[in-house]
Each structure stands twice: as structure tokens, then as C-alpha cells.
Amino acid sequence: MVATRSITKQNGVIKVKSFAAATEKSKREQIKALPVTLLSGFLGSGKTTLLQHVLRSDHGLRIAVIVNDIGSINVDASLIRSTHLLTKTEEKIVALQNGCICCTLRGDLLEELIRLSELAEFDYVIIESSGISEPEQVAETFDTRLAEQLAAVGGAGAGGQGLDEAMLAALERLKDAGGLEKFARLDTTVTVVDAFTIFNDFQTDELLSSRRDDVVPEDERTISDLMVDQIEFADVIVLNKLDMVSKDTKRRIKDLIVKLNHRAKVLESEFGKIEVKQIVNTGLFNMELAQTGYGWLQDLHEMTLREVNGKKMVTPKPETEEYNVRNFVYTRRRPFHPRRLFNLVYDKFILQQQLDDDEEVAEDEDVHMTEAAEESGEDEDEDDDDDDEDDEGDPAPSFPSNATILANKSSHPLFAKLFRSKGEIWLATRPDRAGEWSQAGAMLTLRGGRPWFCVTHPVEWKTGNREIDELVEYDMEAGGIWGDRRQELVFIGENLDIKGVQNELDKCLLDDKEWGSWQGIMMNGEESNGSGSSEREMKYEKLAKAFEDGFQDWIDDDNLEDHEGHMHEHTH
């Protein structure tokens, strides 16, 4: 038996490791996967205070806490119980090229989780995600396909440019062991919410870069979008600072949280104090569920195929009206007239659309012209009227300033307290692809989404799961010749006028005459769906002439990967 010894220096401490090659396999078999809680929290929400509470508490568990900045925790060493560990990592991003999981992984977490697992001195790990992190991206570090991904890119050495030796060794270790699940598993995702600021954060146009020095100016994520991401992804939500709000506001917040993510367990807290065991060893995290859709969206869309009076029917869940915060699903089988939809939203929501670089330059020039006009006191919209019919032959109206849009939304009888909406839309001028609609507060993101199933080969959408495939097939049949094309949007808001919102959206649909014209264009040729490229281009040209559009062109599918996350506001 050959013994080897390695001496390393880390953080000024010399460590000596001695092990025998013959016993390495048995040592690996003894490693126990550590359960992990991922703790997210919006800026200033109080997650640091919660971590202080964890480190000072006696809960019978030996907990290691991984943070980005030990100084920010500010816990005197004498107050940290001897069974706990506070450790810091410097963020390392590892790029994986074939992208079956995510384009990047948190390499620093991989290293530290492997180290803690092999120490075998702790029962549990809590990871503090930075206030600007999207929890889904950090959670993907735990994806069970990581080992396959590493093997596909040829192991650590294939993508090792720019990575230090410790990172390369960790990647190779993961590859040999069969994935991170041999060392750690994600048990619970927790989000801390600031009850005092939550409603204000839904009504802001601020970017993250405006509040944080550690966010680059090119980062165009918004406050409201990040907050919603963190709430919707959580298994447990801690409502903190409840001592700073009234009983009525507390009830309103809880109603909203339940609608945004009703599968999450909600804990009430003051000064970050909770029962620690309520956020550890819950077994609540489910990667497949988390990656296939947020709780409220998935459950609201959840439908059951039943046999009623001898006929198969899809029965959706009923609308929920038991609280002041209400939700409903808007579903229609007719396309939106893009200009009418644009006219409905452009001055009530701050639109974020995906742009090519050339479009971005042109947009910047338009913004400067708009700002100059505002400074000179000119009102570019003064000649606008609300008659959509008259506007359809004219250029799309100019975007108002963000301040004007925020004022319009906050005073609008239907949209003032619309907190969240998400789903897919069908535009008359874009018949082959769904549009992805995602609204959080005043921010509305619109971009090109998936191809409709009816224009793709069944092999592209069949899952092998009979129940799911039957639902898709039913949906295709229900749409007749136009397949699964439809409007399907989920709305969540306080005291929502459901019929009022439905009526406004219905006005944006093609009327009977327009619908007949649209179908005539689409049915002209060999196929109504999936026609050849030249025939498709001809149809697109005719649709563009028949129906004015106000939205930016969607980036082609071939370019989507290069432009992922390249979102832009249309006002400043």
C-alpha cells in the first residue's frame, strides 16, 4: 500500500493531508451528502439578521454557514456556538459550453461543499445567496446532470482556461464521484421578504445597479423582477419586519405572497427570529418542480382530463376569490392585434424588449430625442387620441417617461394594483411563435418564446408521459386547424376587476372581419402550418401589411442563445 501526503496553505493555515491510495475508494463511499438550505433575500430584507440568529442559537445541529462576506454578518466569535462554522467564499464562475444545465455554475460553492462534506464534521449547510442573486441560478449548481455535463465537455481540463488548480481539482472530483449529489443535496430554498418595503418595490422602475455598488451598469435587471424571482422560487418564505407594518398591511402582504407562491410555507418574523428547524431538513425542494414552473403558475395551469357525459374534457381549477388578492387565467383562441395590444400597455407599463445591437443603438438615439423634447416642454403625445382604429396606420406612439408611466399605472382603475402577470401570447403578425409575457409591478418584459407545438414535429414536444401528452393533444384538437395557438395569461392583483381586465384584453383581439382576413392569409398555400420558408415569408409580409405592429421584432431562434438576458427598457 502506497501512502501519499500533501501540504497546502489556505488562508494562512498550513494543512497536512495523508491518505492511502488503496483506501481512497472506501473513504469516498463513507462520505455523506450534506443537506443544504439556500437563503435568498432582497436588498435589506434582513437575511443577515436571520443568519446571526442561526449562528447564536442552540438547535441541536452542527451547521456550517457559507457567506459572500463574513464582515457583513458581524457576529462576535464568542457568540458563535462551538458547533457552528462561518465560512466565506470568493465567487468563481465556471462556464460550461454545451449548456444542458445552465451557462455558468458557482464554482466557489462546489469547492466549499466538497470540502465540508469530506470534513464530516457538520450536519447541515446554509448558503447565503447574495442580495442580487437569482436563486434558480445558484440552485442549478445542484443539478443532478452536472456529472454528465462535465463528462460531455471532456472533464475539468477541457474548460480549464482561467480556472485555478483548486477549481480544476473540484471539477475533476465531481466528475469522478458522479456529481455534486454525492457530497451535498439542496433540501430547502428560503427567501426573506421585507414586509415594510414590498409594496413600494412593486411600484418602482429602479434597476439593481441604482441601489448596489457591486452591480455593473450593464446589468439591466430590475428591483421588482428580482424580488418576484426570489419569492416564486422559494420553498419557505420568511416575512420579516412585521413589527413595522399594520395588521391590515400584514394581511395584504400574506394574501399576495400566497397568490405568488401558494406552495411555499410562510413564516412570520421580527428581527429575523424564527425556529431554525423550520428552514432546515424540510425536504421541500424539488428540482424538477422548480425548473418546470413556479408554484402559482404551474398550479393555476394544472388541468385534469376527465370524462364527462361520455366526452373527454379538460377541467381547469376555478378562480380563487376568497381573499382581496385575486387571480385568474385569461385564455382566448384568437390572436391579438399587435398595435391595439401595444397601445394598451405602452404607457402603463415600462416595456422591456429583447433587442439586437443595431436596434439598441437606434433606440438610444430615439431616447435622446425624447429627452430633448421633454426638456423643451414639447409633448410628443399631445396629438394622440384613444381611437385605436385611427392610430393603426400611423407609427407607434412614443414612450412616455418612466415617471409618467408609473403615475399612469398607479392611477389606472384596472392596473393600479396588478402585481404580477405571466404567460404566453399570440400576436397576429407572428403566427409561428408564442410571445413570453412577464410582468412584475410596473415592469413588463415581452420577448419571443417557443414555437407553437402545431408548427413542430410531435417528436419535439412528446414527453413519453401519457397524462401530459394527452393534455397537449387535447389542447391541439381544441384549437382545430390552429392547434395550440392561444392567449394564456395568469393575473394576480389586489381587488382585481377581473371582468374589466378581460374586456380590455378582448378589445385587443382581432375582430370577426380581421380574424377572417388573418385566416385567409394563413390558409393560402399548400399548408396552413409548417409551410416552406418562401411561402412562410410571403405570409409574414402579408400579415405585416394587414396588421400594424408596435413591438420590436423578436430575435430569431438561431440567435437566442447569444442574446440570452439581453433585455432593454424603452424609456429612461
Coordinates of C-alpha atoms in Angstrom, one line a residue:
M1 CA 0.0 0.0 0.0
V2 CA 1.4 3.4 -1.1
A3 CA 0.8 6.4 1.2
T4 CA 0.9 9.9 -0.1
R5 CA 1.0 13.2 1.7
S6 CA 0.0 16.7 0.6
I7 CA 0.8 20.0 2.3
T8 CA -1.2 23.1 1.4
K9 CA -1.5 26.6 2.7
Q10 CA -5.0 28.1 2.8
N11 CA -5.9 31.4 4.5
G12 CA -2.5 31.4 6.2
V13 CA -3.1 27.9 7.8
I14 CA -0.9 25.0 6.8
K15 CA -2.8 21.8 6.3
V16 CA -1.3 18.3 6.1
K17 CA -3.3 15.6 4.4
S18 CA -2.2 12.0 4.5
F19 CA -4.1 9.2 2.8
A20 CA -3.6 5.8 1.3
A21 CA -4.4 5.2 -2.4
A22 CA -5.8 1.7 -1.6
T23 CA -8.3 3.1 0.8
E24 CA -9.5 6.1 -1.3
K25 CA -12.4 4.2 -2.7
S26 CA -13.7 3.2 0.8
K27 CA -13.2 6.8 2.0
R28 CA -15.4 8.1 -0.8
E29 CA -18.1 5.6 0.0
Q30 CA -18.3 6.9 3.6
I31 CA -18.9 10.5 2.5
K32 CA -22.4 11.6 3.4
A33 CA -24.2 14.1 1.3
L34 CA -24.9 17.2 3.4
P35 CA -28.4 18.7 3.2
V36 CA -28.3 22.4 2.2
T37 CA -30.6 25.4 2.6
L38 CA -30.2 28.2 0.1
L39 CA -31.1 31.5 1.8
S40 CA -32.0 34.4 -0.5
G41 CA -33.2 37.8 0.5
F42 CA -33.9 41.0 -1.2
L43 CA -31.8 44.0 -0.6
G44 CA -32.1 44.9 3.1
S45 CA -34.7 42.2 3.8
G46 CA -33.0 41.0 7.0
K47 CA -31.4 37.8 6.0
T48 CA -28.1 38.8 7.6
T49 CA -30.0 39.2 10.9
L50 CA -31.6 35.8 10.4
L51 CA -28.1 34.3 9.9
Q52 CA -26.9 35.9 13.1
H53 CA -29.8 34.3 14.9
V54 CA -28.9 30.9 13.4
L55 CA -25.3 31.2 14.5
R56 CA -26.2 32.1 18.0
S57 CA -28.9 29.5 18.5
D58 CA -28.8 26.1 20.1
H59 CA -30.9 23.9 17.9
G60 CA -29.1 20.6 18.2
L61 CA -27.5 20.8 14.7
R62 CA -23.9 21.4 13.7
I63 CA -24.4 24.0 10.9
A64 CA -21.9 25.4 8.5
V65 CA -22.9 28.8 7.0
I66 CA -21.4 29.9 3.7
V67 CA -21.5 33.6 3.1
N68 CA -20.1 36.0 0.5
D69 CA -18.8 38.5 3.1
I70 CA -18.1 37.4 6.6
G71 CA -17.7 41.1 7.7
S72 CA -21.3 41.7 6.8
I73 CA -22.5 39.1 9.3
N74 CA -20.8 40.9 12.2
V75 CA -21.1 38.2 14.8
D76 CA -18.6 38.2 17.6
A77 CA -16.7 35.0 17.6
S78 CA -17.5 34.4 21.2
L79 CA -21.2 34.4 20.3
I80 CA -21.0 31.7 17.6
R81 CA -21.7 28.4 19.2
S82 CA -18.8 26.0 19.1
T83 CA -20.7 23.5 17.0
H84 CA -21.2 26.0 14.1
L85 CA -18.9 27.3 11.4
L86 CA -18.9 30.5 9.4
T87 CA -17.0 30.3 6.2
K88 CA -16.5 32.7 3.3
T89 CA -16.1 32.1 -0.5
E90 CA -15.0 34.3 -3.3
E91 CA -17.3 33.9 -6.2
K92 CA -15.9 31.8 -9.1
I93 CA -17.9 31.4 -12.2
V94 CA -17.4 28.2 -14.3
A95 CA -18.6 28.3 -17.9
L96 CA -19.9 25.1 -19.4
Q97 CA -20.2 25.1 -23.1
N98 CA -23.0 22.8 -24.2
G99 CA -25.5 24.4 -21.8
C100 CA -27.7 21.5 -20.9
I101 CA -28.0 22.8 -17.3
C102 CA -27.0 26.5 -17.3
C103 CA -24.3 28.5 -19.0
T104 CA -22.5 29.1 -15.6
L105 CA -22.0 27.3 -12.3
R106 CA -20.9 28.7 -8.9
G107 CA -17.5 27.1 -8.7
D108 CA -16.8 28.5 -5.3
L109 CA -19.8 26.7 -3.9
L110 CA -18.7 23.4 -5.5
E111 CA -15.3 23.7 -3.8
E112 CA -16.6 24.5 -0.4
L113 CA -19.4 21.9 -0.4
I114 CA -16.9 19.2 -1.3
R115 CA -14.6 20.3 1.5
L116 CA -17.3 20.5 4.1
S117 CA -18.7 17.1 3.1
E118 CA -15.2 15.4 3.3
L119 CA -14.6 17.0 6.8
A120 CA -17.7 15.1 8.1
E121 CA -18.0 17.5 11.0
F122 CA -21.3 19.1 10.2
D123 CA -25.0 18.0 10.0
Y124 CA -26.2 20.8 7.7
V125 CA -25.1 23.7 5.5
I126 CA -26.8 27.1 4.9
I127 CA -25.7 29.1 1.9
E128 CA -26.3 32.8 1.9
S129 CA -27.1 33.9 -1.7
S130 CA -26.1 37.5 -2.4
G131 CA -28.9 40.0 -2.4
I132 CA -28.6 40.4 -6.2
S133 CA -28.6 36.6 -7.0
E134 CA -31.4 34.8 -8.6
P135 CA -31.9 31.7 -6.5
E136 CA -32.7 29.5 -9.5
Q137 CA -29.2 30.0 -11.0
V138 CA -27.5 29.1 -7.7
A139 CA -29.8 26.1 -7.3
E140 CA -28.7 24.8 -10.7
T141 CA -25.3 24.1 -9.2
F142 CA -27.0 21.1 -7.5
D143 CA -28.5 19.8 -10.8
T144 CA -28.0 16.0 -11.0
R145 CA -26.9 16.3 -14.6
L146 CA -23.7 18.1 -13.6
A147 CA -21.6 15.0 -13.8
E148 CA -23.0 14.3 -17.3
Q149 CA -22.2 17.9 -18.3
L150 CA -18.7 17.7 -17.1
A151 CA -18.1 14.4 -19.0
A152 CA -19.7 15.9 -22.1
V153 CA -17.2 18.8 -22.2
G154 CA -14.3 16.4 -21.5
G155 CA -13.8 16.9 -17.8
A156 CA -12.3 19.7 -16.0
G157 CA -9.3 20.0 -18.3
A158 CA -11.4 20.8 -21.4
G159 CA -12.8 24.0 -20.0
G160 CA -10.0 24.8 -17.6
Q161 CA -8.7 28.1 -19.1
G162 CA -8.6 30.7 -16.4
L163 CA -9.5 28.3 -13.6
D164 CA -7.2 27.9 -10.6
E165 CA -5.9 24.5 -9.5
A166 CA -8.4 24.1 -6.7
M167 CA -11.3 24.7 -9.1
L168 CA -10.0 22.2 -11.6
A169 CA -9.4 19.6 -8.9
A170 CA -13.0 20.1 -7.6
L171 CA -14.5 19.7 -11.1
E172 CA -12.5 16.5 -11.6
R173 CA -13.5 15.2 -8.2
L174 CA -17.2 15.8 -9.1
K175 CA -16.8 14.1 -12.4
D176 CA -15.2 11.0 -10.8
A177 CA -17.8 10.8 -8.0
G178 CA -20.8 11.1 -10.3
G179 CA -22.0 14.6 -9.4
L180 CA -22.5 17.0 -6.5
E181 CA -25.3 14.9 -5.1
K182 CA -22.6 12.6 -3.7
F183 CA -21.4 15.5 -1.5
A184 CA -24.4 17.8 -1.0
R185 CA -28.1 18.0 -1.9
L186 CA -30.4 21.0 -1.9
D187 CA -33.0 20.5 0.8
T188 CA -34.8 23.8 1.1
T189 CA -34.9 27.2 -0.6
V190 CA -35.7 30.2 1.6
T191 CA -36.5 33.8 0.7
V192 CA -36.6 36.6 3.3
V193 CA -39.0 39.3 2.4
D194 CA -39.0 42.9 3.8
A195 CA -42.7 43.5 4.8
F196 CA -42.0 47.2 5.2
T197 CA -40.9 47.8 1.5
I198 CA -42.5 45.1 -0.5
F199 CA -45.4 47.2 -2.0
N200 CA -43.1 50.1 -2.8
D201 CA -40.7 47.7 -4.6
F202 CA -43.5 46.5 -6.8
Q203 CA -44.1 50.1 -7.9
T204 CA -40.5 51.2 -8.8
D205 CA -38.7 51.5 -12.1
E206 CA -35.3 51.2 -10.4
L207 CA -32.6 48.9 -11.7
L208 CA -30.4 46.9 -9.3
S209 CA -27.4 49.0 -10.4
S210 CA -29.1 52.1 -9.0
R211 CA -29.1 50.6 -5.4
R212 CA -25.9 48.5 -5.4
D213 CA -22.3 49.4 -6.0
D214 CA -21.4 45.7 -6.8
V215 CA -23.7 45.6 -9.8
V216 CA -22.2 46.7 -13.2
P217 CA -24.2 49.4 -15.1
E218 CA -24.7 46.9 -17.9
D219 CA -26.8 44.7 -15.6
E220 CA -30.4 45.7 -16.6
R221 CA -32.3 43.6 -14.1
T222 CA -34.9 45.5 -12.2
I223 CA -35.8 45.6 -8.5
S224 CA -39.3 44.2 -9.0
D225 CA -38.3 41.4 -11.3
L226 CA -35.6 40.1 -8.9
M227 CA -37.9 40.3 -5.9
V228 CA -40.6 38.2 -7.7
D229 CA -38.0 35.7 -8.9
Q230 CA -36.9 35.2 -5.3
I231 CA -40.4 34.8 -3.9
E232 CA -41.7 32.5 -6.6
F233 CA -38.7 30.1 -6.4
A234 CA -38.9 29.7 -2.6
D235 CA -40.0 26.6 -0.6
V236 CA -40.1 28.8 2.6
I237 CA -40.8 32.5 2.7
V238 CA -39.9 34.5 5.9
L239 CA -42.0 37.6 6.2
N240 CA -39.6 39.8 8.2
K241 CA -40.1 43.3 9.9
L242 CA -43.8 42.6 10.5
D243 CA -43.5 44.8 13.6
M244 CA -43.1 47.8 11.2
V245 CA -46.5 47.3 9.4
S246 CA -50.1 47.5 10.5
K247 CA -52.4 44.4 10.8
D248 CA -54.2 45.4 7.6
T249 CA -50.9 45.7 5.7
K250 CA -49.7 42.4 7.1
R251 CA -52.9 40.7 5.9
R252 CA -52.5 42.2 2.4
I253 CA -48.9 41.0 2.2
K254 CA -49.7 37.5 3.2
D255 CA -52.6 37.4 0.7
L256 CA -50.2 38.5 -2.1
I257 CA -47.4 36.0 -1.1
V258 CA -49.9 33.1 -1.1
K259 CA -51.0 34.1 -4.6
L260 CA -47.5 34.4 -5.9
N261 CA -46.3 31.1 -4.4
H262 CA -49.0 29.2 -2.6
R263 CA -46.9 26.0 -2.4
A264 CA -44.4 27.8 -0.1
K265 CA -44.5 27.7 3.7
V266 CA -44.8 31.2 5.1
L267 CA -43.1 32.2 8.4
E268 CA -43.7 35.4 10.3
S269 CA -40.7 37.1 11.8
E270 CA -39.5 40.1 13.7
F271 CA -35.7 40.9 13.8
G272 CA -35.1 37.6 11.8
K273 CA -36.1 35.4 14.7
I274 CA -37.6 32.1 13.6
E275 CA -37.5 28.5 14.7
V276 CA -34.3 27.3 12.9
K277 CA -35.7 23.8 12.3
Q278 CA -38.5 25.4 10.1
I279 CA -35.9 26.2 7.4
V280 CA -33.7 23.1 7.6
N281 CA -34.3 19.4 6.9
T282 CA -37.8 20.2 5.4
G283 CA -37.2 18.0 2.3
L284 CA -39.3 20.6 0.4
F285 CA -37.0 21.3 -2.5
N286 CA -37.8 19.6 -5.8
M287 CA -35.5 20.5 -8.7
E288 CA -37.9 19.1 -11.4
L289 CA -40.8 21.1 -10.0
A290 CA -38.7 24.2 -9.6
Q291 CA -37.4 24.1 -13.2
T292 CA -40.7 23.3 -14.9
G293 CA -42.6 26.3 -13.5
Y294 CA -43.2 28.4 -10.4
G295 CA -45.7 27.1 -8.0
W296 CA -48.6 29.5 -8.6
L297 CA -48.2 29.4 -12.4
Q298 CA -48.0 25.6 -12.6
D299 CA -50.9 25.1 -10.2
L300 CA -53.1 27.6 -11.9
H301 CA -52.5 25.9 -15.3
E302 CA -52.9 22.5 -13.8
M303 CA -55.8 20.8 -15.6
T304 CA -57.3 17.4 -15.4
L305 CA -58.5 15.4 -18.4
R306 CA -61.8 13.9 -17.3
E307 CA -64.6 12.0 -19.0
V308 CA -67.9 14.0 -18.6
N309 CA -71.1 12.6 -20.2
G310 CA -69.0 10.3 -22.3
K311 CA -66.8 13.1 -23.6
K312 CA -63.2 13.9 -22.6
M313 CA -63.0 17.4 -21.2
V314 CA -60.2 19.4 -19.6
T315 CA -61.3 20.9 -16.3
P316 CA -59.3 23.8 -15.0
K317 CA -59.0 24.9 -11.4
P318 CA -61.6 27.6 -10.5
E319 CA -60.7 31.2 -10.0
T320 CA -59.8 32.0 -6.4
E321 CA -61.8 34.9 -4.8
E322 CA -61.5 34.1 -1.1
Y323 CA -59.1 36.9 -0.4
N324 CA -58.7 40.6 -1.6
V325 CA -55.7 39.5 -3.6
R326 CA -57.3 37.7 -6.6
N327 CA -56.0 35.7 -9.5
F328 CA -57.5 34.5 -12.8
V329 CA -56.3 32.9 -16.0
Y330 CA -57.1 34.7 -19.3
T331 CA -57.4 32.3 -22.2
R332 CA -58.6 33.0 -25.7
R333 CA -58.3 31.2 -29.1
R334 CA -57.8 34.3 -31.3
P335 CA -54.7 36.4 -31.9
F336 CA -54.1 39.9 -30.5
H337 CA -53.9 42.8 -33.0
P338 CA -50.3 43.8 -32.1
R339 CA -50.9 47.6 -32.4
R340 CA -54.0 47.5 -30.2
L341 CA -52.2 45.5 -27.5
F342 CA -49.2 47.8 -27.8
N343 CA -51.5 50.8 -27.3
L344 CA -53.0 49.2 -24.2
V345 CA -49.7 48.6 -22.4
Y346 CA -47.0 51.1 -23.7
D347 CA -48.0 54.0 -21.4
K348 CA -49.0 51.9 -18.3
F349 CA -46.0 49.5 -18.0
I350 CA -42.3 50.0 -18.6
L351 CA -41.7 47.7 -21.5
Q352 CA -38.5 45.6 -21.7
Q353 CA -38.0 44.0 -25.0
Q354 CA -35.1 42.0 -26.5
L355 CA -33.1 43.9 -29.0
D356 CA -30.3 43.3 -31.5
D357 CA -27.3 45.5 -31.1
D358 CA -28.3 47.6 -34.1
E359 CA -31.7 48.2 -32.6
E360 CA -30.2 49.2 -29.3
V361 CA -28.2 51.9 -31.0
A362 CA -31.3 53.2 -32.8
E363 CA -33.3 53.1 -29.6
D364 CA -30.6 55.1 -27.7
E365 CA -30.9 57.8 -30.4
D366 CA -34.7 57.9 -30.0
V367 CA -34.4 58.2 -26.2
H368 CA -32.1 61.2 -26.5
M369 CA -34.6 62.8 -28.9
T370 CA -37.4 62.1 -26.5
E371 CA -35.5 63.5 -23.6
A372 CA -34.6 66.6 -25.6
A373 CA -38.3 67.1 -26.4
E374 CA -39.3 66.7 -22.8
E375 CA -36.7 69.3 -21.7
S376 CA -38.0 71.8 -24.2
G377 CA -41.5 71.3 -22.9
E378 CA -42.9 69.6 -26.0
D379 CA -45.5 66.9 -25.6
E380 CA -45.0 64.3 -28.2
D381 CA -48.2 62.6 -27.3
E382 CA -50.5 65.6 -27.4
D383 CA -52.0 64.7 -30.7
D384 CA -52.6 61.1 -29.7
D385 CA -56.2 60.1 -29.1
D386 CA -57.6 56.9 -27.8
D387 CA -59.2 55.8 -31.1
D388 CA -57.1 52.7 -31.9
E389 CA -58.7 52.4 -35.3
D390 CA -57.3 55.8 -36.4
D391 CA -53.8 55.1 -35.0
E392 CA -53.3 51.8 -36.7
G393 CA -51.9 53.3 -39.9
D394 CA -49.6 55.6 -38.1
P395 CA -46.2 55.0 -36.4
A396 CA -46.4 53.6 -32.9
P397 CA -46.7 56.3 -30.3
S398 CA -43.6 57.4 -28.4
F399 CA -42.9 56.0 -25.0
P400 CA -43.6 58.4 -22.1
S401 CA -41.0 58.9 -19.4
N402 CA -40.8 56.3 -16.6
A403 CA -42.2 58.8 -14.1
T404 CA -45.3 59.3 -16.4
I405 CA -45.8 55.6 -16.8
L406 CA -45.6 55.0 -13.0
A407 CA -48.1 57.7 -12.5
N408 CA -50.4 56.2 -15.2
K409 CA -50.3 52.7 -13.7
S410 CA -50.8 53.9 -10.1
S411 CA -53.9 55.8 -11.1
H412 CA -55.3 53.3 -13.6
P413 CA -58.6 51.7 -12.4
L414 CA -57.7 48.2 -13.6
F415 CA -53.9 48.1 -13.4
A416 CA -53.0 50.1 -10.3
K417 CA -52.8 47.0 -8.0
L418 CA -51.9 44.4 -10.6
F419 CA -48.8 42.9 -9.1
R420 CA -47.9 40.0 -11.4
S421 CA -48.9 38.5 -14.7
K422 CA -47.2 35.9 -16.7
G423 CA -47.8 33.5 -19.6
E424 CA -47.9 33.3 -23.4
I425 CA -49.5 35.5 -26.0
W426 CA -50.4 35.0 -29.7
L427 CA -49.7 38.0 -32.0
A428 CA -51.4 38.1 -35.4
T429 CA -48.1 39.2 -37.1
R430 CA -46.1 36.4 -35.5
P431 CA -48.0 33.2 -36.1
D432 CA -45.3 30.6 -35.5
R433 CA -44.0 31.6 -32.1
A434 CA -45.5 32.3 -28.7
G435 CA -44.7 35.5 -27.1
E436 CA -43.4 35.3 -23.5
W437 CA -45.1 37.8 -21.2
S438 CA -43.8 38.5 -17.7
Q439 CA -44.9 41.5 -15.6
A440 CA -43.8 42.4 -12.1
G441 CA -45.2 45.7 -10.8
A442 CA -44.6 48.4 -13.3
M443 CA -42.1 46.3 -15.4
L444 CA -43.4 44.3 -18.4
T445 CA -41.0 42.0 -20.3
L446 CA -42.0 40.8 -23.7
R447 CA -39.9 38.5 -25.9
G448 CA -40.1 35.8 -28.4
G449 CA -40.7 32.3 -26.9
R450 CA -41.1 28.8 -28.0
P451 CA -42.5 27.7 -31.4
W452 CA -46.1 26.7 -31.2
F453 CA -46.4 22.9 -31.0
C454 CA -48.6 22.8 -34.1
V455 CA -45.8 24.0 -36.3
T456 CA -43.3 21.5 -34.9
H457 CA -43.0 17.7 -35.3
P458 CA -44.6 15.7 -32.5
V459 CA -41.2 14.3 -31.6
E460 CA -40.2 17.8 -30.4
W461 CA -43.0 18.0 -27.8
K462 CA -43.9 14.5 -26.8
T463 CA -42.6 13.7 -23.3
G464 CA -43.5 10.0 -23.0
N465 CA -45.7 10.9 -20.1
R466 CA -49.2 9.8 -21.1
E467 CA -51.1 12.3 -19.0
I468 CA -49.0 15.3 -20.2
D469 CA -49.1 14.2 -23.8
E470 CA -52.8 13.7 -23.7
L471 CA -53.3 17.2 -22.4
V472 CA -51.2 18.6 -25.2
E473 CA -53.1 16.6 -27.8
Y474 CA -56.4 17.7 -26.3
D475 CA -55.1 21.3 -26.5
M476 CA -54.1 20.9 -30.1
E477 CA -57.5 19.4 -31.0
A478 CA -59.4 22.2 -29.2
G479 CA -57.7 24.8 -31.3
G480 CA -58.7 23.0 -34.5
I481 CA -56.6 23.9 -37.5
W482 CA -54.7 26.5 -35.5
G483 CA -53.6 24.0 -32.9
D484 CA -52.2 25.2 -29.5
R485 CA -52.0 28.8 -30.5
R486 CA -53.8 30.9 -27.8
Q487 CA -53.6 33.6 -25.2
E488 CA -52.9 32.2 -21.8
L489 CA -52.0 34.7 -19.1
V490 CA -52.2 34.5 -15.3
F491 CA -53.0 37.7 -13.5
I492 CA -52.5 38.4 -9.7
G493 CA -53.6 41.6 -8.1
E494 CA -55.4 43.2 -5.2
N495 CA -59.1 43.7 -5.7
L496 CA -58.8 43.0 -9.3
D497 CA -61.7 43.9 -11.6
I498 CA -61.4 40.6 -13.5
K499 CA -64.2 41.3 -16.0
G500 CA -62.7 44.8 -16.6
V501 CA -59.2 43.4 -17.4
Q502 CA -60.8 40.7 -19.6
N503 CA -62.8 43.3 -21.5
E504 CA -59.7 45.4 -22.2
L505 CA -57.7 42.4 -23.4
D506 CA -60.7 41.3 -25.5
K507 CA -60.7 44.6 -27.3
C508 CA -57.1 43.8 -28.4
L509 CA -58.2 40.6 -30.1
L510 CA -58.8 40.5 -33.9
D511 CA -62.5 41.3 -34.6
D512 CA -64.5 39.0 -36.8
K513 CA -63.5 40.7 -40.1
E514 CA -59.8 40.8 -39.1
W515 CA -60.0 37.2 -38.0
G516 CA -61.4 36.2 -41.4
S517 CA -58.6 38.1 -43.1
W518 CA -55.9 36.5 -41.0
Q519 CA -57.2 33.0 -41.7
G520 CA -57.4 33.7 -45.4
I521 CA -53.7 34.7 -45.4
M522 CA -52.6 31.7 -43.4
M523 CA -54.6 29.2 -45.4
N524 CA -53.3 30.5 -48.7
G525 CA -50.8 28.0 -50.0
E526 CA -50.0 24.3 -49.5
E527 CA -50.2 24.2 -45.7
S528 CA -51.7 26.4 -43.0
N529 CA -49.0 25.3 -40.6
G530 CA -45.3 24.4 -41.3
S531 CA -45.1 25.7 -44.9
G532 CA -41.8 26.1 -46.7
S533 CA -39.6 29.1 -46.0
S534 CA -40.5 31.1 -49.1
E535 CA -44.2 30.6 -48.5
R536 CA -43.8 31.5 -44.9
E537 CA -42.0 34.7 -45.8
M538 CA -44.8 35.6 -48.1
K539 CA -47.4 35.1 -45.4
Y540 CA -45.4 37.1 -42.9
E541 CA -45.2 40.0 -45.4
K542 CA -49.0 39.9 -45.9
L543 CA -49.7 39.8 -42.2
A544 CA -47.4 42.7 -41.6
K545 CA -49.2 44.8 -44.2
A546 CA -52.6 43.8 -42.8
F547 CA -51.9 44.4 -39.2
E548 CA -49.8 47.3 -37.9
D549 CA -47.3 46.3 -35.2
G550 CA -45.8 48.4 -32.4
F551 CA -43.5 45.9 -30.7
Q552 CA -39.8 45.2 -31.5
D553 CA -39.0 42.3 -33.8
W554 CA -38.2 39.2 -31.9
I555 CA -34.7 37.8 -32.2
D556 CA -34.5 34.7 -34.4
D557 CA -34.3 31.3 -32.7
D558 CA -30.8 30.8 -34.0
N559 CA -29.6 34.0 -32.2
L560 CA -31.5 33.5 -29.0
E561 CA -28.6 31.8 -27.2
D562 CA -26.2 34.7 -27.9
H563 CA -28.8 37.2 -26.7
E564 CA -30.0 35.5 -23.6
G565 CA -30.7 38.1 -20.9
H566 CA -30.1 41.0 -23.3
M567 CA -33.1 42.9 -22.2
H568 CA -33.7 46.6 -22.5
E569 CA -36.1 49.2 -21.2
H570 CA -37.6 51.5 -23.7
T571 CA -37.6 54.6 -21.5
H572 CA -35.1 56.2 -19.2

